[in-house]
PDB file of C-alpha atoms in Angstrom:
ATOM      1  CA  MET A 226     -17.194   1.245   8.234  1.00 69.00           C
ATOM      2  CA  PHE A 227     -19.199   4.243  10.618  1.00 67.00           C
ATOM      3  CA  TYR A 228     -19.250   1.589  14.153  1.00 76.00           C
ATOM      4  CA  LEU A 229     -16.094   0.317  12.727  1.00 81.00           C
ATOM      5  CA  SER A 230     -14.688   3.346  12.947  1.00 80.00           C
ATOM      6  CA  LYS A 231     -16.505   4.536  16.412  1.00 79.00           C
ATOM      7  CA  LEU A 232     -14.764   1.590  18.278  1.00 84.00           C
ATOM      8  CA  VAL A 233     -10.830   1.792  16.527  1.00 85.00           C
ATOM      9  CA  TRP A 234     -11.156   5.554  17.410  1.00 84.00           C
ATOM     10  CA  ALA A 235     -12.523   4.680  20.688  1.00 88.00           C
ATOM     11  CA  VAL A 236      -8.840   2.810  21.316  1.00 89.00           C
ATOM     12  CA  LEU A 237      -6.870   5.327  19.303  1.00 89.00           C
ATOM     13  CA  GLN A 238      -7.773   8.427  20.519  1.00 95.00           C
ATOM     14  CA  PRO A 239      -4.576   9.652  22.277  1.00 96.00           C
ATOM     15  CA  SER A 240      -5.975  10.609  25.656  1.00 96.00           C
ATOM     16  CA  ASN A 241      -7.822   6.716  25.799  1.00 96.00           C
ATOM     17  CA  PHE A 242      -4.497   5.283  24.194  1.00 96.00           C
ATOM     18  CA  ILE A 243      -2.715   6.718  27.788  1.00 97.00           C
ATOM     19  CA  ALA A 244      -4.775   5.395  30.204  1.00 96.00           C
ATOM     20  CA  LEU A 245      -5.082   2.034  28.532  1.00 96.00           C
ATOM     21  CA  LEU A 246      -1.108   2.318  28.214  1.00 96.00           C
ATOM     22  CA  LEU A 247      -1.246   3.096  32.419  1.00 96.00           C
ATOM     23  CA  LEU A 248      -3.879   0.267  32.688  1.00 96.00           C
ATOM     24  CA  LEU A 249      -2.149  -2.829  31.286  1.00 96.00           C
ATOM     25  CA  GLY A 250       1.010  -1.078  33.126  1.00 96.00           C
ATOM     26  CA  ILE A 251      -1.228  -1.087  36.738  1.00 95.00           C
ATOM     27  CA  GLY A 252      -2.298  -4.963  35.423  1.00 96.00           C
ATOM     28  CA  LEU A 253       1.298  -5.877  34.456  1.00 95.00           C
ATOM     29  CA  LEU A 254       2.489  -4.944  38.357  1.00 92.00           C
ATOM     30  CA  ALA A 255      -0.599  -7.230  40.092  1.00 92.00           C
ATOM     31  CA  LEU A 256       0.831 -10.189  37.892  1.00 91.00           C
ATOM     32  CA  ARG A 257       3.974  -9.152  39.082  1.00 90.00           C
ATOM     33  CA  LYS A 258       6.049  -8.196  36.209  1.00 93.00           C
ATOM     34  CA  ARG A 259       7.914  -5.601  37.516  1.00 93.00           C
ATOM     35  CA  SER A 260      10.056  -4.823  34.676  1.00 95.00           C
ATOM     36  CA  ALA A 261       7.939  -4.588  31.623  1.00 94.00           C
ATOM     37  CA  ALA A 262       5.354  -2.602  33.905  1.00 95.00           C
ATOM     38  CA  LEU A 263       7.705   0.214  34.820  1.00 95.00           C
ATOM     39  CA  ARG A 264       8.398   0.290  31.578  1.00 95.00           C
ATOM     40  CA  LEU A 265       4.798   0.486  29.982  1.00 96.00           C
ATOM     41  CA  ILE A 266       4.309   3.463  33.092  1.00 96.00           C
ATOM     42  CA  VAL A 267       6.959   5.809  32.836  1.00 97.00           C
ATOM     43  CA  GLY A 268       6.836   5.493  28.454  1.00 96.00           C
ATOM     44  CA  ALA A 269       3.199   6.710  28.418  1.00 97.00           C
ATOM     45  CA  THR A 270       3.766   8.876  31.332  1.00 97.00           C
ATOM     46  CA  ALA A 271       6.533  10.506  29.377  1.00 97.00           C
ATOM     47  CA  LEU A 272       3.749  10.688  26.020  1.00 97.00           C
ATOM     48  CA  TYR A 273       0.922  11.912  28.162  1.00 97.00           C
ATOM     49  CA  VAL A 274       4.041  14.540  29.306  1.00 97.00           C
ATOM     50  CA  VAL A 275       4.611  14.753  25.735  1.00 97.00           C
ATOM     51  CA  VAL A 276       0.610  14.723  24.791  1.00 97.00           C
ATOM     52  CA  ALA A 277      -0.639  17.175  27.045  1.00 97.00           C
ATOM     53  CA  PHE A 278       1.760  20.322  27.616  1.00 98.00           C
ATOM     54  CA  SER A 279       4.210  19.801  24.659  1.00 97.00           C
ATOM     55  CA  PRO A 280       2.595  22.935  20.920  1.00 97.00           C
ATOM     56  CA  LEU A 281       2.651  19.265  19.319  1.00 97.00           C
ATOM     57  CA  ALA A 282      -1.360  20.013  18.747  1.00 97.00           C
ATOM     58  CA  ASN A 283      -1.134  22.663  17.530  1.00 97.00           C
ATOM     59  CA  TRP A 284       1.977  21.423  14.909  1.00 97.00           C
ATOM     60  CA  LEU A 285      -0.331  19.064  13.632  1.00 97.00           C
ATOM     61  CA  LEU A 286      -4.128  21.580  13.588  1.00 97.00           C
ATOM     62  CA  HIS A 287      -2.216  24.130  12.099  1.00 96.00           C
ATOM     63  CA  PRO A 288      -1.985  23.291   8.238  1.00 95.00           C
ATOM     64  CA  LEU A 289      -5.104  21.386   8.754  1.00 97.00           C
ATOM     65  CA  GLU A 290      -7.126  25.199   9.514  1.00 96.00           C
ATOM     66  CA  HIS A 291      -4.972  27.430   7.190  1.00 94.00           C
ATOM     67  CA  HIS A 292      -4.832  24.471   3.913  1.00 93.00           C
ATOM     68  CA  VAL A 293      -7.818  26.226   2.275  1.00 93.00           C
ATOM     69  CA  LYS A 294      -8.350  29.977   1.593  1.00 93.00           C
ATOM     70  CA  PRO A 295     -11.375  31.703   3.439  1.00 96.00           C
ATOM     71  CA  GLY A 296     -14.354  32.917   2.079  1.00 97.00           C
ATOM     72  CA  THR A 297     -15.321  36.329   1.832  1.00 96.00           C
ATOM     73  CA  GLU A 298     -18.581  38.021   2.107  1.00 96.00           C
ATOM     74  CA  ARG A 299     -18.399  38.578  -1.545  1.00 96.00           C
ATOM     75  CA  ASP A 300     -18.727  34.928  -2.183  1.00 97.00           C
ATOM     76  CA  VAL A 301     -21.955  34.413   0.472  1.00 98.00           C
ATOM     77  CA  THR A 302     -24.217  37.025  -2.350  1.00 96.00           C
ATOM     78  CA  GLY A 303     -25.351  35.193  -4.959  1.00 96.00           C
ATOM     79  CA  ALA A 304     -24.361  31.598  -3.802  1.00 98.00           C
ATOM     80  CA  ALA A 305     -26.946  28.540  -3.945  1.00 98.00           C
ATOM     81  CA  GLY A 306     -27.006  27.945  -0.445  1.00 98.00           C
ATOM     82  CA  ILE A 307     -25.254  28.025   2.716  1.00 98.00           C
ATOM     83  CA  ILE A 308     -24.157  24.244   3.996  1.00 98.00           C
ATOM     84  CA  VAL A 309     -23.381  24.194   7.743  1.00 98.00           C
ATOM     85  CA  LEU A 310     -22.210  21.052   9.614  1.00 97.00           C
ATOM     86  CA  GLY A 311     -23.254  19.510  13.303  1.00 92.00           C
ATOM     87  CA  GLY A 312     -21.393  20.023  15.788  1.00 87.00           C
ATOM     88  CA  GLY A 313     -23.088  23.313  16.626  1.00 77.00           C
ATOM     89  CA  ILE A 314     -25.568  22.186  18.667  1.00 76.00           C
ATOM     90  CA  SER A 315     -26.983  19.107  20.894  1.00 65.00           C
ATOM     91  CA  GLY A 316     -29.470  17.079  20.013  1.00 58.00           C
ATOM     92  CA  ALA A 317     -30.281  15.877  23.728  1.00 59.00           C
ATOM     93  CA  ILE A 318     -32.915  18.464  24.564  1.00 56.00           C
ATOM     94  CA  PRO A 319     -35.667  16.682  26.653  1.00 51.00           C
ATOM     95  CA  SER A 320     -38.781  18.340  25.100  1.00 58.00           C
ATOM     96  CA  GLU A 321     -40.159  21.490  22.864  1.00 62.00           C
ATOM     97  CA  ASP A 322     -40.122  24.471  25.393  1.00 61.00           C
ATOM     98  CA  ARG A 323     -36.169  23.478  26.899  1.00 66.00           C
ATOM     99  CA  ALA A 324     -33.467  25.681  26.130  1.00 72.00           C
ATOM    100  CA  ILE A 325     -31.796  24.824  23.172  1.00 76.00           C
ATOM    101  CA  PRO A 326     -28.016  23.445  24.772  1.00 73.00           C
ATOM    102  CA  MET A 327     -25.626  24.673  22.731  1.00 78.00           C
ATOM    103  CA  GLY A 328     -22.963  21.943  21.297  1.00 76.00           C
ATOM    104  CA  GLY A 329     -18.798  22.452  21.540  1.00 79.00           C
ATOM    105  CA  ALA A 330     -18.891  24.156  18.141  1.00 89.00           C
ATOM    106  CA  ILE A 331     -20.912  26.408  18.686  1.00 91.00           C
ATOM    107  CA  GLU A 332     -19.444  28.886  16.409  1.00 95.00           C
ATOM    108  CA  ARG A 333     -20.636  26.655  13.314  1.00 96.00           C
ATOM    109  CA  VAL A 334     -24.146  27.972  14.157  1.00 95.00           C
ATOM    110  CA  THR A 335     -23.616  30.972  15.425  1.00 96.00           C
ATOM    111  CA  GLU A 336     -21.960  32.102  12.079  1.00 97.00           C
ATOM    112  CA  THR A 337     -24.605  30.907   9.449  1.00 98.00           C
ATOM    113  CA  LEU A 338     -26.863  32.820  11.605  1.00 97.00           C
ATOM    114  CA  ARG A 339     -25.061  36.088  10.942  1.00 98.00           C
ATOM    115  CA  LEU A 340     -23.985  34.897   7.220  1.00 98.00           C
ATOM    116  CA  ALA A 341     -28.083  33.942   6.929  1.00 98.00           C
ATOM    117  CA  VAL A 342     -28.938  37.173   8.450  1.00 97.00           C
ATOM    118  CA  ARG A 343     -26.828  39.646   6.106  1.00 97.00           C
ATOM    119  CA  HIS A 344     -27.862  37.810   3.312  1.00 98.00           C
ATOM    120  CA  PRO A 345     -31.160  36.913   3.630  1.00 97.00           C
ATOM    121  CA  GLU A 346     -31.663  35.627  -0.434  1.00 97.00           C
ATOM    122  CA  VAL A 347     -29.821  32.652   0.386  1.00 98.00           C
ATOM    123  CA  PRO A 348     -31.300  29.578   1.804  1.00 98.00           C
ATOM    124  CA  VAL A 349     -29.568  27.809   4.740  1.00 98.00           C
ATOM    125  CA  ILE A 350     -29.309  23.969   4.462  1.00 98.00           C
ATOM    126  CA  PHE A 351     -28.138  22.092   8.084  1.00 97.00           C
ATOM    127  CA  SER A 352     -26.744  18.480   7.634  1.00 97.00           C
ATOM    128  CA  GLY A 353     -26.381  16.744  10.783  1.00 92.00           C
ATOM    129  CA  GLY A 354     -28.076  13.524  12.204  1.00 85.00           C
ATOM    130  CA  SER A 355     -26.633  11.848  15.320  1.00 74.00           C
ATOM    131  CA  GLY A 356     -23.151  10.781  15.604  1.00 56.00           C
ATOM    132  CA  LEU A 357     -24.099   8.366  18.599  1.00 60.00           C
ATOM    133  CA  ILE A 358     -23.684   4.301  18.076  1.00 53.00           C
ATOM    134  CA  LEU A 359     -27.304   3.672  20.231  1.00 52.00           C
ATOM    135  CA  ARG A 360     -30.300   5.537  19.419  1.00 53.00           C
ATOM    136  CA  PHE A 361     -32.773   4.723  20.984  1.00 51.00           C
ATOM    137  CA  GLY A 362     -36.740   5.190  19.142  1.00 53.00           C
ATOM    138  CA  ASP A 363     -37.181   8.733  18.253  1.00 58.00           C
ATOM    139  CA  GLU A 364     -34.447  10.641  19.941  1.00 60.00           C
ATOM    140  CA  PRO A 365     -33.737  14.043  19.303  1.00 65.00           C
ATOM    141  CA  ASN A 366     -30.802  14.909  16.472  1.00 82.00           C
ATOM    142  CA  GLU A 367     -29.439  17.505  15.753  1.00 88.00           C
ATOM    143  CA  ALA A 368     -31.049  18.289  13.060  1.00 90.00           C
ATOM    144  CA  ASP A 369     -34.379  18.968  15.139  1.00 88.00           C
ATOM    145  CA  ALA A 370     -32.597  21.152  17.163  1.00 87.00           C
ATOM    146  CA  ALA A 371     -31.120  23.043  14.335  1.00 91.00           C
ATOM    147  CA  ARG A 372     -34.775  23.712  13.349  1.00 91.00           C
ATOM    148  CA  ARG A 373     -35.554  25.078  16.378  1.00 90.00           C
ATOM    149  CA  PHE A 374     -32.355  27.168  17.195  1.00 91.00           C
ATOM    150  CA  PHE A 375     -32.789  29.232  13.318  1.00 95.00           C
ATOM    151  CA  ALA A 376     -36.374  29.014  13.702  1.00 94.00           C
ATOM    152  CA  GLY A 377     -36.024  31.672  17.274  1.00 92.00           C
ATOM    153  CA  PHE A 378     -34.348  33.828  14.388  1.00 96.00           C
ATOM    154  CA  GLY A 379     -37.403  33.995  11.615  1.00 96.00           C
ATOM    155  CA  ILE A 380     -35.223  31.436   9.151  1.00 97.00           C
ATOM    156  CA  VAL A 381     -37.309  28.616   8.914  1.00 97.00           C
ATOM    157  CA  PRO A 382     -38.638  25.951   5.738  1.00 96.00           C
ATOM    158  CA  PRO A 383     -38.792  26.793   2.469  1.00 97.00           C
ATOM    159  CA  ARG A 384     -35.482  28.535   2.871  1.00 98.00           C
ATOM    160  CA  LEU A 385     -34.097  26.111   5.759  1.00 98.00           C
ATOM    161  CA  GLN A 386     -33.683  22.718   4.380  1.00 98.00           C
ATOM    162  CA  LEU A 387     -32.452  20.373   7.354  1.00 97.00           C
ATOM    163  CA  GLU A 388     -30.547  16.233   6.276  1.00 96.00           C
ATOM    164  CA  ASP A 389     -31.255  14.621   9.184  1.00 93.00           C
ATOM    165  CA  ARG A 390     -29.259  11.505   8.606  1.00 92.00           C
ATOM    166  CA  SER A 391     -26.106  11.961   8.584  1.00 93.00           C
ATOM    167  CA  ARG A 392     -23.332  10.700  11.183  1.00 90.00           C
ATOM    168  CA  ASN A 393     -19.937  11.737  10.068  1.00 92.00           C
ATOM    169  CA  THR A 394     -19.005  13.704   7.432  1.00 95.00           C
ATOM    170  CA  LEU A 395     -18.865  11.498   4.545  1.00 95.00           C
ATOM    171  CA  GLU A 396     -22.754  10.845   5.068  1.00 95.00           C
ATOM    172  CA  ASN A 397     -22.946  14.704   5.462  1.00 96.00           C
ATOM    173  CA  ALA A 398     -21.681  15.190   1.088  1.00 97.00           C
ATOM    174  CA  THR A 399     -23.297  12.107   0.231  1.00 97.00           C
ATOM    175  CA  LEU A 400     -26.901  12.662   1.702  1.00 97.00           C
ATOM    176  CA  SER A 401     -26.472  16.693   1.086  1.00 98.00           C
ATOM    177  CA  ALA A 402     -25.690  16.408  -2.510  1.00 98.00           C
ATOM    178  CA  ALA A 403     -28.475  13.116  -2.474  1.00 97.00           C
ATOM    179  CA  MET A 404     -30.748  16.426  -1.655  1.00 98.00           C
ATOM    180  CA  LEU A 405     -29.879  19.756  -3.577  1.00 98.00           C
ATOM    181  CA  GLN A 406     -28.613  17.682  -6.493  1.00 98.00           C
ATOM    182  CA  PRO A 407     -25.617  20.639  -6.719  1.00 98.00           C
ATOM    183  CA  LYS A 408     -25.085  21.956 -10.775  1.00 97.00           C
ATOM    184  CA  PRO A 409     -21.662  23.225 -11.645  1.00 95.00           C
ATOM    185  CA  ASP A 410     -22.723  26.257 -12.390  1.00 96.00           C
ATOM    186  CA  GLN A 411     -23.602  27.036  -8.691  1.00 98.00           C
ATOM    187  CA  ARG A 412     -21.137  28.224  -5.592  1.00 98.00           C
ATOM    188  CA  TRP A 413     -21.808  26.632  -2.465  1.00 98.00           C
ATOM    189  CA  ILE A 414     -20.437  28.246   1.057  1.00 98.00           C
ATOM    190  CA  LEU A 415     -19.369  25.483   3.617  1.00 98.00           C
ATOM    191  CA  VAL A 416     -18.988  26.313   7.032  1.00 98.00           C
ATOM    192  CA  THR A 417     -17.652  24.417   9.984  1.00 97.00           C
ATOM    193  CA  SER A 418     -15.130  24.104  12.335  1.00 97.00           C
ATOM    194  CA  ALA A 419     -11.137  25.475  11.252  1.00 97.00           C
ATOM    195  CA  PHE A 420      -9.741  22.112  11.703  1.00 97.00           C
ATOM    196  CA  HIS A 421     -12.420  20.499  10.255  1.00 97.00           C
ATOM    197  CA  ILE A 422     -12.733  22.264   6.717  1.00 97.00           C
ATOM    198  CA  ARG A 423      -9.982  20.453   4.625  1.00 96.00           C
ATOM    199  CA  ARG A 424     -11.985  17.213   4.955  1.00 96.00           C
ATOM    200  CA  ALA A 425     -15.197  18.398   4.764  1.00 97.00           C
ATOM    201  CA  THR A 426     -14.217  20.348   0.978  1.00 97.00           C
ATOM    202  CA  ALA A 427     -12.370  17.236  -0.026  1.00 96.00           C
ATOM    203  CA  LEU A 428     -15.341  15.018   0.803  1.00 97.00           C
ATOM    204  CA  PHE A 429     -18.600  17.972  -0.916  1.00 97.00           C
ATOM    205  CA  GLU A 430     -16.147  18.685  -3.662  1.00 96.00           C
ATOM    206  CA  ALA A 431     -15.819  15.007  -4.549  1.00 96.00           C
ATOM    207  CA  GLN A 432     -19.675  15.287  -4.470  1.00 96.00           C
ATOM    208  CA  GLY A 433     -19.699  17.981  -7.168  1.00 96.00           C
ATOM    209  CA  PHE A 434     -20.172  20.811  -4.870  1.00 97.00           C
ATOM    210  CA  LYS A 435     -18.214  24.120  -6.176  1.00 97.00           C
ATOM    211  CA  VAL A 436     -17.153  24.704  -2.317  1.00 97.00           C
ATOM    212  CA  VAL A 437     -16.887  27.915  -0.963  1.00 98.00           C
ATOM    213  CA  PRO A 438     -15.325  27.100   2.469  1.00 98.00           C
ATOM    214  CA  TRP A 439     -15.969  28.643   5.179  1.00 98.00           C
ATOM    215  CA  PRO A 440     -13.488  27.679   8.328  1.00 98.00           C
ATOM    216  CA  VAL A 441     -14.803  29.249  12.380  1.00 97.00           C
ATOM    217  CA  GLY A 442     -13.499  28.448  15.607  1.00 96.00           C
ATOM    218  CA  TYR A 443      -9.681  28.134  14.511  1.00 96.00           C
ATOM    219  CA  LEU A 444      -7.551  26.626  17.390  1.00 96.00           C
ATOM    220  CA  THR A 445      -4.615  28.003  15.784  1.00 95.00           C
ATOM    221  CA  ASN A 446      -3.134  31.849  14.554  1.00 88.00           C
ATOM    222  CA  GLY A 447       0.803  32.211  14.271  1.00 78.00           C
ATOM    223  CA  SER A 448       4.092  30.761  14.841  1.00 80.00           C
ATOM    224  CA  ASP A 449       3.872  31.794  18.435  1.00 84.00           C
ATOM    225  CA  ASP A 450       0.685  29.110  18.537  1.00 89.00           C
ATOM    226  CA  LEU A 451       4.205  26.356  17.422  1.00 92.00           C
ATOM    227  CA  ARG A 452       6.199  27.196  20.666  1.00 91.00           C
ATOM    228  CA  GLN A 453       3.905  28.319  23.041  1.00 92.00           C
ATOM    229  CA  PRO A 454       3.061  24.829  25.552  1.00 94.00           C
ATOM    230  CA  PHE A 455      -0.065  24.745  27.468  1.00 96.00           C
ATOM    231  CA  GLY A 456      -0.439  25.828  30.478  1.00 95.00           C
ATOM    232  CA  ARG A 457      -3.693  23.206  31.238  1.00 96.00           C
ATOM    233  CA  GLY A 458      -2.503  19.502  29.652  1.00 96.00           C
ATOM    234  CA  SER A 459      -6.614  18.377  29.529  1.00 96.00           C
ATOM    235  CA  GLU A 460      -6.487  21.764  26.598  1.00 97.00           C
ATOM    236  CA  GLY A 461      -3.090  19.901  25.136  1.00 97.00           C
ATOM    237  CA  LEU A 462      -4.947  16.560  24.966  1.00 97.00           C
ATOM    238  CA  ARG A 463      -8.798  17.640  23.537  1.00 97.00           C
ATOM    239  CA  ARG A 464      -6.770  19.341  20.754  1.00 97.00           C
ATOM    240  CA  MET A 465      -4.750  16.191  20.064  1.00 98.00           C
ATOM    241  CA  ASP A 466      -7.426  14.161  19.510  1.00 97.00           C
ATOM    242  CA  LEU A 467      -9.327  16.656  17.124  1.00 97.00           C
ATOM    243  CA  ALA A 468      -5.927  16.185  14.941  1.00 97.00           C
ATOM    244  CA  THR A 469      -5.476  13.056  14.923  1.00 97.00           C
ATOM    245  CA  LYS A 470      -8.738  12.418  14.222  1.00 95.00           C
ATOM    246  CA  GLU A 471      -9.095  14.991  11.239  1.00 96.00           C
ATOM    247  CA  TRP A 472      -5.596  13.393  10.107  1.00 96.00           C
ATOM    248  CA  LEU A 473      -6.625   9.532  10.210  1.00 94.00           C
ATOM    249  CA  GLY A 474     -10.364  10.508   8.429  1.00 93.00           C
ATOM    250  CA  LEU A 475      -8.323  12.749   6.035  1.00 94.00           C
ATOM    251  CA  PHE A 476      -6.057   9.176   4.999  1.00 93.00           C
ATOM    252  CA  VAL A 477      -8.724   6.518   5.388  1.00 91.00           C
ATOM    253  CA  SER A 478     -11.164   9.021   3.017  1.00 92.00           C
ATOM    254  CA  TRP A 479      -8.606   9.278   0.196  1.00 91.00           C
ATOM    255  CA  LEU A 480      -7.248   5.590   0.769  1.00 91.00           C
ATOM    256  CA  ARG A 481     -10.922   4.558   0.332  1.00 90.00           C
ATOM    257  CA  GLY A 482     -11.204   6.232  -2.465  1.00 90.00           C
ATOM    258  CA  ASP A 483     -13.662   8.857  -0.811  1.00 90.00           C
ATOM    259  CA  PHE A 484     -11.567  12.008  -3.047  1.00 86.00           C
ATOM    260  CA  SER A 485      -8.847  12.631  -4.777  1.00 74.00           C
ATOM    261  CA  PRO A 486      -5.035  13.438  -4.025  1.00 66.00           C
ATOM    262  CA  ALA A 487      -5.876  16.194  -6.200  1.00 63.00           C
ATOM    263  CA  GLN A 488      -8.894  17.586  -3.780  1.00 60.00           C
ATOM    264  CA  ASN A 489      -7.622  16.757  -0.351  1.00 63.00           C
ATOM    265  CA  GLY A 490      -9.870  20.504   0.867  1.00 55.00           C
ATOM    266  CA  GLY A 491      -8.548  22.003  -2.520  1.00 50.00           C
ATOM    267  CA  ASN A 492     -10.150  23.476  -5.355  1.00 43.00           C
ATOM    268  CA  LEU A 493     -12.596  21.312  -7.440  1.00 34.00           C
ATOM    269  CA  VAL A 494     -11.228  18.856  -9.587  1.00 32.00           C
ATOM    270  CA  GLU A 495     -13.048  16.058 -11.538  1.00 34.00           C
ATOM    271  CA  PRO A 496     -15.259  14.324  -8.789  1.00 32.00           C
ATOM    272  CA  ALA A 497     -13.497  11.377  -7.173  1.00 32.00           C
ATOM    273  CA  ARG A 498     -15.635   7.616  -6.738  1.00 31.00           C
ATOM    274  CA  VAL A 499     -17.863   8.067  -3.268  1.00 32.00           C
ATOM    275  CA  SER A 500     -17.593   4.293  -1.596  1.00 32.00           C
ATOM    276  CA  GLY A 501     -20.643   3.319   0.540  1.00 33.00           C
ATOM    277  CA  SER A 502     -21.812   4.621   3.823  1.00 29.00           C
TER     278      SER A 502
END
């Protein structure tokens, strides 16, 4: 499923899908199928304008980012641990003496660091291996980078625990549960990007975690975001890619039984059956 999902997403990702439509249109022109080619090219161009510049992406992101109620500082006190999901640190580290390259979701690790400093009694758990389809040898992964990052601020084992095998959010949840063995009376702070918090919360709750969602890096705020077009097409495409991936992920996870419909990023109910990988 991991490899299949990567391949399917490479095609369905809106930014890639529009490019494929344009290439197909050009190919039809080369085959002298002018009428079909023009319809395809015009349609792909119109789709690009809508996706890249209209606020459609924000309409899709807003219910993802504002579906769950975020935790408060009071929730962190006495928590069993702060779980931060990968994405904030790059695993591409050439050597131990080089600077750590940060990933696109840097707020995940910086906010976790802030919470860890303010609450020194709470353990920190980093969950993230490598989401690459191909890895060669013992290349560093995100957990290796996270170990170095947190060690630079004095957060080291046994307080720091690393789950270094997960490749996606489902594996974040299942492998973290296997490592931490959560109990019903424990409270866990879950730190991840706001657009990702709904799906992550549902999957972790299905594994028996009593989750306090801690979303970071919001992309949407008030109603103004739902009316404002994008000034840069690349930003609209990026947000549409993020939103589409999350909605597809929620649908596929629900379809496979990874969490129950009653969870869906809400409070913990009866844990659902979780499918393999």
